[in-house]
């Protein structure tokens, strides 16, 4: 009964995380697009920076943005913050229930670092805190006079943490922690800078004092960073579905390429929304394409040694022995692994017919990469992986 309740907890938390995350991303995309579509008009109210005309759902909207703020604020001012807060809270709850509660299965790989669960969890929590402090300290001690340099420093910081995670956690754990780190930075930007600065501006107006323009500029800088980080963080969060990513021996390199691809695509969309001439931002398209091409090349499967004519053929019994030793503790009708009550993805490898049916998946997860078994808890050898690969090749896989 407890396992049933935990499974439903996972479903509801993940569902909630998706809902609030979509809301947060939607508002980020909308407000950046709105900001970029502002235009100077012949007739504008005093203090207005620009206006935008929008059409949606059969109606027309005229939106104004003030350079700092209007002289007075209405009582029904709408704040956009809880989507960000709840996305972080639900995301951290998912990290806890999936990766902390099953640290030996998902977070730890003894071949990378033989950690106790409490050590891995401590590193995880501290890295998120240190990552935010490093990012925040960088932006507080730099100016936005050279935004490209600031972005490059943030890029190097994230890639550096990715390298650290790759040398501490499993492949899955490393990628999800890059996503968690970026998500923490984005949520903290809202909680620690954007909303507090907006409150200071509102308080100054209510007190009849001129607000500090730097507060708005700081909030806008953090908001733009959040916008450009959105596409990379989305892929990091679903990376556990793709062994091509999590099983790569140089995960930090893929993280770097994902940041470049996502950032370039976001830049293309933003400048299009701003109405810029394509000649001004054309370089982002080949930049994203080059990053994608490098990622494809980097993740191309390395050919394994095939069974030679002099080698004994791998039999069905050999394969059943390998799967019985390394797979069926999870992939059976009633798993014996403490982290699973049902076989992952419903895959059962207790008979040769099922193994043959799912041979392409087995090849991807356990032959072409070292993703399975999780954390290599069972100590599968390279020879056993090659035997699986040879059997799959001989059976048309």
mmCIF file of C-alpha atoms in Angstrom:
data_model
loop_
_atom_site.group_PDB
_atom_site.id
_atom_site.type_symbol
_atom_site.label_atom_id
_atom_site.label_comp_id
_atom_site.label_asym_id
_atom_site.label_seq_id
_atom_site.Cartn_x
_atom_site.Cartn_y
_atom_site.Cartn_z
ATOM 1 C CA UNK A 1 0.000 0.000 0.000
ATOM 2 C CA UNK A 2 2.885 2.356 0.783
ATOM 3 C CA UNK A 3 4.459 1.809 -2.636
ATOM 4 C CA UNK A 4 1.062 2.504 -4.260
ATOM 5 C CA UNK A 5 0.793 5.791 -2.374
ATOM 6 C CA UNK A 6 4.364 6.774 -3.292
ATOM 7 C CA UNK A 7 3.685 6.073 -6.966
ATOM 8 C CA UNK A 8 0.653 8.354 -6.915
ATOM 9 C CA UNK A 9 2.697 10.990 -5.100
ATOM 10 C CA UNK A 10 5.230 10.862 -7.966
ATOM 11 C CA UNK A 11 2.448 11.202 -10.545
ATOM 12 C CA UNK A 12 0.782 14.166 -8.842
ATOM 13 C CA UNK A 13 4.010 16.028 -8.064
ATOM 14 C CA UNK A 14 5.302 15.575 -11.612
ATOM 15 C CA UNK A 15 1.951 16.680 -13.050
ATOM 16 C CA UNK A 16 1.921 19.740 -10.794
ATOM 17 C CA UNK A 17 5.538 20.509 -11.731
ATOM 18 C CA UNK A 18 4.627 20.411 -15.426
ATOM 19 C CA UNK A 19 1.595 22.672 -14.968
ATOM 20 C CA UNK A 20 3.352 25.410 -12.990
ATOM 21 C CA UNK A 21 6.480 25.073 -15.139
ATOM 22 C CA UNK A 22 4.457 25.635 -18.314
ATOM 23 C CA UNK A 23 2.859 28.661 -16.660
ATOM 24 C CA UNK A 24 6.250 30.105 -15.724
ATOM 25 C CA UNK A 25 7.808 29.486 -19.124
ATOM 26 C CA UNK A 26 4.725 30.905 -20.830
ATOM 27 C CA UNK A 27 4.890 34.162 -18.878
ATOM 28 C CA UNK A 28 8.644 34.416 -19.502
ATOM 29 C CA UNK A 29 8.225 33.959 -23.247
ATOM 30 C CA UNK A 30 5.250 36.317 -23.356
ATOM 31 C CA UNK A 31 6.815 39.187 -21.438
ATOM 32 C CA UNK A 32 10.134 39.020 -23.271
ATOM 33 C CA UNK A 33 8.252 39.013 -26.595
ATOM 34 C CA UNK A 34 6.106 41.893 -25.322
ATOM 35 C CA UNK A 35 9.168 43.840 -24.208
ATOM 36 C CA UNK A 36 10.826 43.347 -27.585
ATOM 37 C CA UNK A 37 7.708 44.397 -29.502
ATOM 38 C CA UNK A 38 7.420 47.802 -27.790
ATOM 39 C CA UNK A 39 7.504 50.767 -30.158
ATOM 40 C CA UNK A 40 7.755 54.516 -29.739
ATOM 41 C CA UNK A 41 4.501 56.192 -30.776
ATOM 42 C CA UNK A 42 3.660 59.753 -31.703
ATOM 43 C CA UNK A 43 1.237 59.992 -28.790
ATOM 44 C CA UNK A 44 2.228 58.294 -25.513
ATOM 45 C CA UNK A 45 1.441 59.027 -21.886
ATOM 46 C CA UNK A 46 4.135 60.786 -19.802
ATOM 47 C CA UNK A 47 6.879 58.439 -18.651
ATOM 48 C CA UNK A 48 5.948 55.669 -21.107
ATOM 49 C CA UNK A 49 8.934 53.911 -22.691
ATOM 50 C CA UNK A 50 6.977 52.265 -25.484
ATOM 51 C CA UNK A 51 3.702 50.595 -26.409
ATOM 52 C CA UNK A 52 2.661 47.419 -28.204
ATOM 53 C CA UNK A 53 -0.507 46.508 -30.044
ATOM 54 C CA UNK A 54 -1.515 42.868 -29.725
ATOM 55 C CA UNK A 55 -4.325 40.732 -31.059
ATOM 56 C CA UNK A 56 -5.491 37.463 -29.514
ATOM 57 C CA UNK A 57 -8.716 35.555 -29.095
ATOM 58 C CA UNK A 58 -10.699 37.976 -31.238
ATOM 59 C CA UNK A 59 -9.668 41.025 -29.198
ATOM 60 C CA UNK A 60 -7.129 43.855 -29.477
ATOM 61 C CA UNK A 61 -4.843 44.976 -26.667
ATOM 62 C CA UNK A 62 -2.790 48.164 -26.263
ATOM 63 C CA UNK A 63 -0.025 47.621 -23.698
ATOM 64 C CA UNK A 64 2.215 50.359 -22.271
ATOM 65 C CA UNK A 65 5.561 49.975 -20.543
ATOM 66 C CA UNK A 66 6.948 52.744 -18.369
ATOM 67 C CA UNK A 67 10.642 53.611 -18.406
ATOM 68 C CA UNK A 68 10.670 53.201 -14.619
ATOM 69 C CA UNK A 69 7.098 53.251 -13.295
ATOM 70 C CA UNK A 70 3.986 55.454 -13.445
ATOM 71 C CA UNK A 71 3.427 58.128 -10.840
ATOM 72 C CA UNK A 72 0.675 56.054 -9.252
ATOM 73 C CA UNK A 73 -0.037 52.337 -9.065
ATOM 74 C CA UNK A 74 -3.504 50.734 -8.899
ATOM 75 C CA UNK A 75 -4.488 48.468 -6.050
ATOM 76 C CA UNK A 76 -5.169 45.555 -8.434
ATOM 77 C CA UNK A 77 -1.595 45.351 -9.759
ATOM 78 C CA UNK A 78 -0.947 41.778 -10.964
ATOM 79 C CA UNK A 79 2.321 40.116 -9.885
ATOM 80 C CA UNK A 80 3.806 37.122 -11.718
ATOM 81 C CA UNK A 81 5.861 35.146 -9.223
ATOM 82 C CA UNK A 82 4.114 32.066 -7.880
ATOM 83 C CA UNK A 83 4.624 30.114 -11.104
ATOM 84 C CA UNK A 84 8.389 30.417 -10.570
ATOM 85 C CA UNK A 85 8.259 29.654 -6.850
ATOM 86 C CA UNK A 86 6.037 26.593 -7.243
ATOM 87 C CA UNK A 87 8.088 25.285 -10.166
ATOM 88 C CA UNK A 88 11.170 25.300 -7.947
ATOM 89 C CA UNK A 89 9.388 23.773 -4.942
ATOM 90 C CA UNK A 90 7.775 20.981 -6.973
ATOM 91 C CA UNK A 91 11.039 20.378 -8.877
ATOM 92 C CA UNK A 92 13.008 20.015 -5.660
ATOM 93 C CA UNK A 93 10.333 17.675 -4.304
ATOM 94 C CA UNK A 94 10.748 15.540 -7.436
ATOM 95 C CA UNK A 95 14.519 15.591 -7.017
ATOM 96 C CA UNK A 96 14.016 14.385 -3.450
ATOM 97 C CA UNK A 97 11.478 11.636 -4.086
ATOM 98 C CA UNK A 98 13.155 10.254 -7.227
ATOM 99 C CA UNK A 99 16.891 10.864 -6.784
ATOM 100 C CA UNK A 100 17.385 11.232 -3.026
ATOM 101 C CA UNK A 101 15.080 8.396 -1.936
ATOM 102 C CA UNK A 102 16.637 6.115 -4.590
ATOM 103 C CA UNK A 103 20.149 7.535 -4.513
ATOM 104 C CA UNK A 104 21.895 4.202 -5.084
ATOM 105 C CA UNK A 105 19.829 3.535 -8.202
ATOM 106 C CA UNK A 106 19.673 6.957 -9.836
ATOM 107 C CA UNK A 107 22.221 9.289 -8.262
ATOM 108 C CA UNK A 108 25.282 7.182 -7.477
ATOM 109 C CA UNK A 109 27.546 5.292 -9.861
ATOM 110 C CA UNK A 110 30.339 3.487 -7.942
ATOM 111 C CA UNK A 111 32.509 3.474 -11.064
ATOM 112 C CA UNK A 112 32.415 7.291 -11.002
ATOM 113 C CA UNK A 113 32.484 7.958 -7.244
ATOM 114 C CA UNK A 114 31.709 5.362 -4.573
ATOM 115 C CA UNK A 115 29.584 7.611 -2.366
ATOM 116 C CA UNK A 116 27.217 6.856 0.457
ATOM 117 C CA UNK A 117 23.693 8.204 -0.178
ATOM 118 C CA UNK A 118 24.063 10.914 2.477
ATOM 119 C CA UNK A 119 27.290 12.107 0.852
ATOM 120 C CA UNK A 120 25.708 12.325 -2.602
ATOM 121 C CA UNK A 121 22.666 14.163 -1.235
ATOM 122 C CA UNK A 122 24.848 16.614 0.696
ATOM 123 C CA UNK A 123 26.908 17.374 -2.427
ATOM 124 C CA UNK A 124 23.672 17.837 -4.368
ATOM 125 C CA UNK A 125 22.144 20.359 -1.965
ATOM 126 C CA UNK A 126 25.385 22.289 -1.429
ATOM 127 C CA UNK A 127 26.077 22.482 -5.169
ATOM 128 C CA UNK A 128 22.698 24.119 -5.816
ATOM 129 C CA UNK A 129 23.359 26.684 -3.091
ATOM 130 C CA UNK A 130 26.949 27.367 -4.163
ATOM 131 C CA UNK A 131 25.895 27.592 -7.815
ATOM 132 C CA UNK A 132 23.347 30.299 -7.042
ATOM 133 C CA UNK A 133 25.811 32.228 -4.859
ATOM 134 C CA UNK A 134 28.466 32.049 -7.594
ATOM 135 C CA UNK A 135 26.039 33.273 -10.265
ATOM 136 C CA UNK A 136 24.608 36.017 -8.060
ATOM 137 C CA UNK A 137 28.080 37.146 -6.981
ATOM 138 C CA UNK A 138 29.216 37.301 -10.597
ATOM 139 C CA UNK A 139 26.338 39.551 -11.619
ATOM 140 C CA UNK A 140 26.649 41.769 -8.557
ATOM 141 C CA UNK A 141 30.323 42.427 -9.269
ATOM 142 C CA UNK A 142 29.960 43.041 -13.006
ATOM 143 C CA UNK A 143 28.086 45.605 -15.026
ATOM 144 C CA UNK A 144 25.804 45.022 -17.977
ATOM 145 C CA UNK A 145 27.949 47.281 -20.164
ATOM 146 C CA UNK A 146 29.322 44.133 -21.771
ATOM 147 C CA UNK A 147 26.391 41.656 -21.638
ATOM 148 C CA UNK A 148 28.136 39.203 -23.968
ATOM 149 C CA UNK A 149 31.057 38.836 -21.561
ATOM 150 C CA UNK A 150 28.705 38.308 -18.614
ATOM 151 C CA UNK A 151 26.784 35.627 -20.524
ATOM 152 C CA UNK A 152 30.052 33.901 -21.468
ATOM 153 C CA UNK A 153 31.106 33.819 -17.799
ATOM 154 C CA UNK A 154 27.726 32.305 -16.842
ATOM 155 C CA UNK A 155 28.179 29.745 -19.636
ATOM 156 C CA UNK A 156 31.620 28.755 -18.294
ATOM 157 C CA UNK A 157 30.242 28.500 -14.768
ATOM 158 C CA UNK A 158 27.441 26.115 -15.787
ATOM 159 C CA UNK A 159 29.805 23.973 -17.873
ATOM 160 C CA UNK A 160 32.221 23.879 -14.920
ATOM 161 C CA UNK A 161 29.473 22.575 -12.636
ATOM 162 C CA UNK A 162 28.528 20.047 -15.328
ATOM 163 C CA UNK A 163 32.114 18.746 -15.268
ATOM 164 C CA UNK A 164 31.948 18.520 -11.478
ATOM 165 C CA UNK A 165 28.648 16.626 -11.558
ATOM 166 C CA UNK A 166 30.011 14.235 -14.197
ATOM 167 C CA UNK A 167 32.847 13.304 -11.837
ATOM 168 C CA UNK A 168 30.594 12.827 -8.828
ATOM 169 C CA UNK A 169 27.206 11.465 -9.915
ATOM 170 C CA UNK A 170 25.875 8.899 -12.382
ATOM 171 C CA UNK A 171 25.176 10.092 -15.920
ATOM 172 C CA UNK A 172 21.506 10.572 -15.101
ATOM 173 C CA UNK A 173 22.330 12.290 -11.855
ATOM 174 C CA UNK A 174 24.815 14.636 -13.524
ATOM 175 C CA UNK A 175 22.402 15.842 -16.209
ATOM 176 C CA UNK A 176 19.456 16.264 -13.868
ATOM 177 C CA UNK A 177 21.669 18.294 -11.542
ATOM 178 C CA UNK A 178 22.707 20.658 -14.316
ATOM 179 C CA UNK A 179 18.985 21.173 -14.915
ATOM 180 C CA UNK A 180 18.342 21.582 -11.182
ATOM 181 C CA UNK A 181 21.198 24.087 -10.886
ATOM 182 C CA UNK A 182 19.939 26.199 -13.802
ATOM 183 C CA UNK A 183 16.364 25.942 -12.506
ATOM 184 C CA UNK A 184 17.518 27.069 -9.055
ATOM 185 C CA UNK A 185 19.302 30.075 -10.554
ATOM 186 C CA UNK A 186 16.213 31.001 -12.567
ATOM 187 C CA UNK A 187 13.828 30.700 -9.607
ATOM 188 C CA UNK A 188 16.226 32.553 -7.293
ATOM 189 C CA UNK A 189 16.479 35.340 -9.878
ATOM 190 C CA UNK A 190 12.739 35.832 -9.462
ATOM 191 C CA UNK A 191 12.673 35.377 -5.675
ATOM 192 C CA UNK A 192 15.852 37.277 -4.752
ATOM 193 C CA UNK A 193 16.127 40.003 -7.409
ATOM 194 C CA UNK A 194 13.227 40.530 -9.809
ATOM 195 C CA UNK A 195 10.307 40.581 -7.341
ATOM 196 C CA UNK A 196 12.202 42.388 -4.502
ATOM 197 C CA UNK A 197 13.319 45.085 -6.949
ATOM 198 C CA UNK A 198 9.767 45.512 -8.201
ATOM 199 C CA UNK A 199 8.553 45.824 -4.599
ATOM 200 C CA UNK A 200 11.180 48.509 -3.906
ATOM 201 C CA UNK A 201 10.045 50.429 -6.974
ATOM 202 C CA UNK A 202 6.400 50.150 -5.896
ATOM 203 C CA UNK A 203 7.251 51.233 -2.316
ATOM 204 C CA UNK A 204 9.146 54.279 -3.567
ATOM 205 C CA UNK A 205 6.198 55.320 -5.715
ATOM 206 C CA UNK A 206 3.757 54.934 -2.840
ATOM 207 C CA UNK A 207 6.050 57.053 -0.667
ATOM 208 C CA UNK A 208 6.112 59.763 -3.317
ATOM 209 C CA UNK A 209 9.812 59.213 -4.052
ATOM 210 C CA UNK A 210 11.474 58.633 -7.437
ATOM 211 C CA UNK A 211 12.427 54.935 -7.791
ATOM 212 C CA UNK A 212 15.977 53.890 -8.576
ATOM 213 C CA UNK A 213 16.196 53.081 -12.330
ATOM 214 C CA UNK A 214 18.989 50.558 -11.608
ATOM 215 C CA UNK A 215 16.462 48.298 -9.874
ATOM 216 C CA UNK A 216 14.479 47.886 -13.069
ATOM 217 C CA UNK A 217 17.623 47.309 -15.134
ATOM 218 C CA UNK A 218 18.801 44.587 -12.745
ATOM 219 C CA UNK A 219 15.452 42.856 -12.892
ATOM 220 C CA UNK A 220 15.398 43.024 -16.679
ATOM 221 C CA UNK A 221 18.907 41.527 -16.904
ATOM 222 C CA UNK A 222 17.917 38.557 -14.716
ATOM 223 C CA UNK A 223 14.690 38.108 -16.658
ATOM 224 C CA UNK A 224 16.575 37.974 -19.967
ATOM 225 C CA UNK A 225 19.003 35.404 -18.527
ATOM 226 C CA UNK A 226 16.038 33.278 -17.441
ATOM 227 C CA UNK A 227 14.578 33.520 -20.924
ATOM 228 C CA UNK A 228 17.756 32.335 -22.647
ATOM 229 C CA UNK A 229 18.258 29.480 -20.175
ATOM 230 C CA UNK A 230 14.739 28.098 -20.619
ATOM 231 C CA UNK A 231 15.322 25.885 -23.674
ATOM 232 C CA UNK A 232 18.512 24.247 -22.327
ATOM 233 C CA UNK A 233 16.971 23.550 -18.910
ATOM 234 C CA UNK A 234 13.951 21.853 -20.492
ATOM 235 C CA UNK A 235 16.175 19.324 -22.251
ATOM 236 C CA UNK A 236 18.237 18.746 -19.098
ATOM 237 C CA UNK A 237 15.063 17.938 -17.175
ATOM 238 C CA UNK A 238 13.991 15.200 -19.606
ATOM 239 C CA UNK A 239 17.531 13.936 -20.308
ATOM 240 C CA UNK A 240 16.997 10.744 -18.286
ATOM 241 C CA UNK A 241 14.922 9.444 -21.222
ATOM 242 C CA UNK A 242 17.902 9.677 -23.581
ATOM 243 C CA UNK A 243 20.921 7.439 -22.920
ATOM 244 C CA UNK A 244 22.709 9.112 -25.840
ATOM 245 C CA UNK A 245 23.062 12.075 -23.483
ATOM 246 C CA UNK A 246 23.321 10.584 -20.003
ATOM 247 C CA UNK A 247 25.579 7.725 -21.099
ATOM 248 C CA UNK A 248 28.140 9.948 -22.808
ATOM 249 C CA UNK A 249 31.602 9.847 -21.180
ATOM 250 C CA UNK A 250 31.976 13.631 -21.585
ATOM 251 C CA UNK A 251 28.615 14.901 -20.423
ATOM 252 C CA UNK A 252 29.966 18.405 -19.777
ATOM 253 C CA UNK A 253 30.669 18.761 -23.508
ATOM 254 C CA UNK A 254 27.064 17.932 -24.371
ATOM 255 C CA UNK A 255 25.897 20.409 -21.737
ATOM 256 C CA UNK A 256 28.001 23.102 -23.400
ATOM 257 C CA UNK A 257 26.535 22.280 -26.813
ATOM 258 C CA UNK A 258 22.968 22.221 -25.448
ATOM 259 C CA UNK A 259 23.509 25.664 -23.929
ATOM 260 C CA UNK A 260 24.762 26.973 -27.265
ATOM 261 C CA UNK A 261 21.941 25.378 -29.293
ATOM 262 C CA UNK A 262 19.193 26.509 -26.905
ATOM 263 C CA UNK A 263 20.629 30.001 -26.536
ATOM 264 C CA UNK A 264 20.984 30.480 -30.292
ATOM 265 C CA UNK A 265 17.424 29.289 -30.981
ATOM 266 C CA UNK A 266 16.079 31.542 -28.254
ATOM 267 C CA UNK A 267 18.004 34.472 -29.744
ATOM 268 C CA UNK A 268 16.522 33.786 -33.171
ATOM 269 C CA UNK A 269 13.005 33.811 -31.757
ATOM 270 C CA UNK A 270 13.604 36.904 -29.625
ATOM 271 C CA UNK A 271 15.069 38.992 -32.427
ATOM 272 C CA UNK A 272 12.250 37.886 -34.728
ATOM 273 C CA UNK A 273 9.749 39.035 -32.099
ATOM 274 C CA UNK A 274 11.620 42.337 -31.912
ATOM 275 C CA UNK A 275 11.138 42.838 -35.641
ATOM 276 C CA UNK A 276 14.858 43.017 -36.400
ATOM 277 C CA UNK A 277 16.141 42.454 -39.894
ATOM 278 C CA UNK A 278 17.334 38.875 -40.375
ATOM 279 C CA UNK A 279 20.683 40.318 -41.487
ATOM 280 C CA UNK A 280 21.314 41.375 -37.895
ATOM 281 C CA UNK A 281 20.933 37.938 -36.320
ATOM 282 C CA UNK A 282 21.427 35.449 -39.160
ATOM 283 C CA UNK A 283 24.590 34.142 -37.466
ATOM 284 C CA UNK A 284 22.494 32.499 -34.729
ATOM 285 C CA UNK A 285 21.020 30.016 -37.224
ATOM 286 C CA UNK A 286 24.337 28.474 -38.385
ATOM 287 C CA UNK A 287 25.521 28.704 -34.777
ATOM 288 C CA UNK A 288 22.635 26.534 -33.581
ATOM 289 C CA UNK A 289 23.078 24.182 -36.553
ATOM 290 C CA UNK A 290 26.809 23.817 -35.860
ATOM 291 C CA UNK A 291 26.128 23.035 -32.201
ATOM 292 C CA UNK A 292 23.538 20.419 -33.159
ATOM 293 C CA UNK A 293 25.871 18.823 -35.709
ATOM 294 C CA UNK A 294 28.674 18.601 -33.130
ATOM 295 C CA UNK A 295 26.270 17.048 -30.608
ATOM 296 C CA UNK A 296 25.164 14.434 -33.154
ATOM 297 C CA UNK A 297 28.782 13.607 -34.024
ATOM 298 C CA UNK A 298 29.774 13.438 -30.342
ATOM 299 C CA UNK A 299 26.948 11.012 -29.503
ATOM 300 C CA UNK A 300 27.378 8.760 -32.541
ATOM 301 C CA UNK A 301 27.636 5.134 -31.316
ATOM 302 C CA UNK A 302 31.147 3.704 -31.233
ATOM 303 C CA UNK A 303 31.352 0.387 -33.121
ATOM 304 C CA UNK A 304 31.806 -2.545 -30.766
ATOM 305 C CA UNK A 305 33.918 -5.568 -31.443
ATOM 306 C CA UNK A 306 31.848 -8.179 -33.253
ATOM 307 C CA UNK A 307 32.127 -11.896 -32.700
ATOM 308 C CA UNK A 308 34.673 -13.372 -35.132
ATOM 309 C CA UNK A 309 34.377 -16.668 -36.934
ATOM 310 C CA UNK A 310 36.771 -18.224 -34.420
ATOM 311 C CA UNK A 311 34.748 -17.042 -31.432
ATOM 312 C CA UNK A 312 32.050 -19.200 -29.930
ATOM 313 C CA UNK A 313 28.599 -17.842 -30.876
ATOM 314 C CA UNK A 314 26.601 -16.261 -28.072
ATOM 315 C CA UNK A 315 23.608 -18.480 -27.341
ATOM 316 C CA UNK A 316 20.179 -17.704 -25.952
ATOM 317 C CA UNK A 317 21.245 -19.351 -22.699
ATOM 318 C CA UNK A 318 24.253 -17.034 -22.474
ATOM 319 C CA UNK A 319 21.991 -14.027 -22.866
ATOM 320 C CA UNK A 320 19.515 -15.322 -20.285
ATOM 321 C CA UNK A 321 22.397 -15.819 -17.850
ATOM 322 C CA UNK A 322 23.547 -12.212 -18.385
ATOM 323 C CA UNK A 323 20.070 -10.739 -18.003
ATOM 324 C CA UNK A 324 19.329 -12.915 -14.959
ATOM 325 C CA UNK A 325 22.475 -11.583 -13.283
ATOM 326 C CA UNK A 326 22.206 -7.932 -14.260
ATOM 327 C CA UNK A 327 18.664 -7.086 -15.399
ATOM 328 C CA UNK A 328 15.820 -9.048 -13.850
ATOM 329 C CA UNK A 329 16.252 -7.568 -10.372
ATOM 330 C CA UNK A 330 14.401 -4.598 -11.906
ATOM 331 C CA UNK A 331 13.005 -5.935 -15.190
ATOM 332 C CA UNK A 332 10.778 -8.729 -13.947
ATOM 333 C CA UNK A 333 7.082 -8.996 -13.176
ATOM 334 C CA UNK A 334 7.898 -8.568 -9.482
ATOM 335 C CA UNK A 335 11.198 -6.673 -9.130
ATOM 336 C CA UNK A 336 13.423 -7.509 -6.172
ATOM 337 C CA UNK A 337 15.239 -4.160 -6.343
ATOM 338 C CA UNK A 338 14.212 -1.983 -3.397
ATOM 339 C CA UNK A 339 13.695 1.044 -5.627
ATOM 340 C CA UNK A 340 11.032 -0.501 -7.882
ATOM 341 C CA UNK A 341 7.615 -2.028 -7.356
ATOM 342 C CA UNK A 342 6.963 -2.385 -11.108
ATOM 343 C CA UNK A 343 9.385 -3.122 -13.969
ATOM 344 C CA UNK A 344 10.684 0.184 -15.432
ATOM 345 C CA UNK A 345 8.672 1.105 -18.549
ATOM 346 C CA UNK A 346 6.929 -2.274 -18.189
ATOM 347 C CA UNK A 347 9.933 -4.077 -19.719
ATOM 348 C CA UNK A 348 10.426 -7.680 -18.571
ATOM 349 C CA UNK A 349 13.613 -9.587 -19.505
ATOM 350 C CA UNK A 350 12.937 -12.959 -17.918
ATOM 351 C CA UNK A 351 12.412 -14.838 -21.197
ATOM 352 C CA UNK A 352 14.174 -14.828 -24.546
ATOM 353 C CA UNK A 353 11.116 -13.672 -26.523
ATOM 354 C CA UNK A 354 10.848 -10.425 -24.548
ATOM 355 C CA UNK A 355 14.608 -9.898 -24.771
ATOM 356 C CA UNK A 356 14.510 -10.349 -28.546
ATOM 357 C CA UNK A 357 11.513 -8.003 -28.815
ATOM 358 C CA UNK A 358 13.265 -5.198 -26.937
ATOM 359 C CA UNK A 359 16.753 -5.893 -28.287
ATOM 360 C CA UNK A 360 17.131 -2.395 -29.865
ATOM 361 C CA UNK A 361 16.435 -0.761 -26.493
ATOM 362 C CA UNK A 362 18.836 -3.104 -24.732
ATOM 363 C CA UNK A 363 21.509 -2.308 -27.314
ATOM 364 C CA UNK A 364 21.067 1.433 -26.811
ATOM 365 C CA UNK A 365 21.041 1.301 -23.018
ATOM 366 C CA UNK A 366 23.493 -1.493 -22.175
ATOM 367 C CA UNK A 367 25.707 -2.037 -25.229
ATOM 368 C CA UNK A 368 26.172 1.302 -26.985
ATOM 369 C CA UNK A 369 26.223 3.086 -23.613
ATOM 370 C CA UNK A 370 26.785 2.194 -19.967
ATOM 371 C CA UNK A 371 23.467 3.628 -18.746
ATOM 372 C CA UNK A 372 22.125 0.231 -17.684
ATOM 373 C CA UNK A 373 22.255 -1.353 -15.191
ATOM 374 C CA UNK A 374 21.626 1.791 -13.130
ATOM 375 C CA UNK A 375 24.858 2.816 -11.463
ATOM 376 C CA UNK A 376 26.220 -0.557 -12.609
ATOM 377 C CA UNK A 377 25.152 -1.938 -9.246
ATOM 378 C CA UNK A 378 25.586 -5.507 -10.496
ATOM 379 C CA UNK A 379 29.066 -4.958 -11.951
ATOM 380 C CA UNK A 380 28.391 -5.974 -15.553
ATOM 381 C CA UNK A 381 31.645 -6.329 -17.483
ATOM 382 C CA UNK A 382 32.620 -5.003 -20.902
ATOM 383 C CA UNK A 383 32.844 -8.605 -22.133
ATOM 384 C CA UNK A 384 29.234 -9.234 -21.120
ATOM 385 C CA UNK A 385 28.102 -6.047 -22.873
ATOM 386 C CA UNK A 386 29.928 -7.128 -26.030
ATOM 387 C CA UNK A 387 28.351 -10.572 -25.800
ATOM 388 C CA UNK A 388 24.908 -8.953 -25.656
ATOM 389 C CA UNK A 389 25.828 -6.815 -28.648
ATOM 390 C CA UNK A 390 27.049 -9.810 -30.621
ATOM 391 C CA UNK A 391 23.841 -11.761 -29.884
ATOM 392 C CA UNK A 392 21.666 -8.806 -30.872
ATOM 393 C CA UNK A 393 23.632 -8.371 -34.115
ATOM 394 C CA UNK A 394 23.307 -12.067 -34.895
ATOM 395 C CA UNK A 395 19.565 -11.875 -34.330
ATOM 396 C CA UNK A 396 19.055 -8.964 -36.680
ATOM 397 C CA UNK A 397 19.239 -6.187 -34.087
#
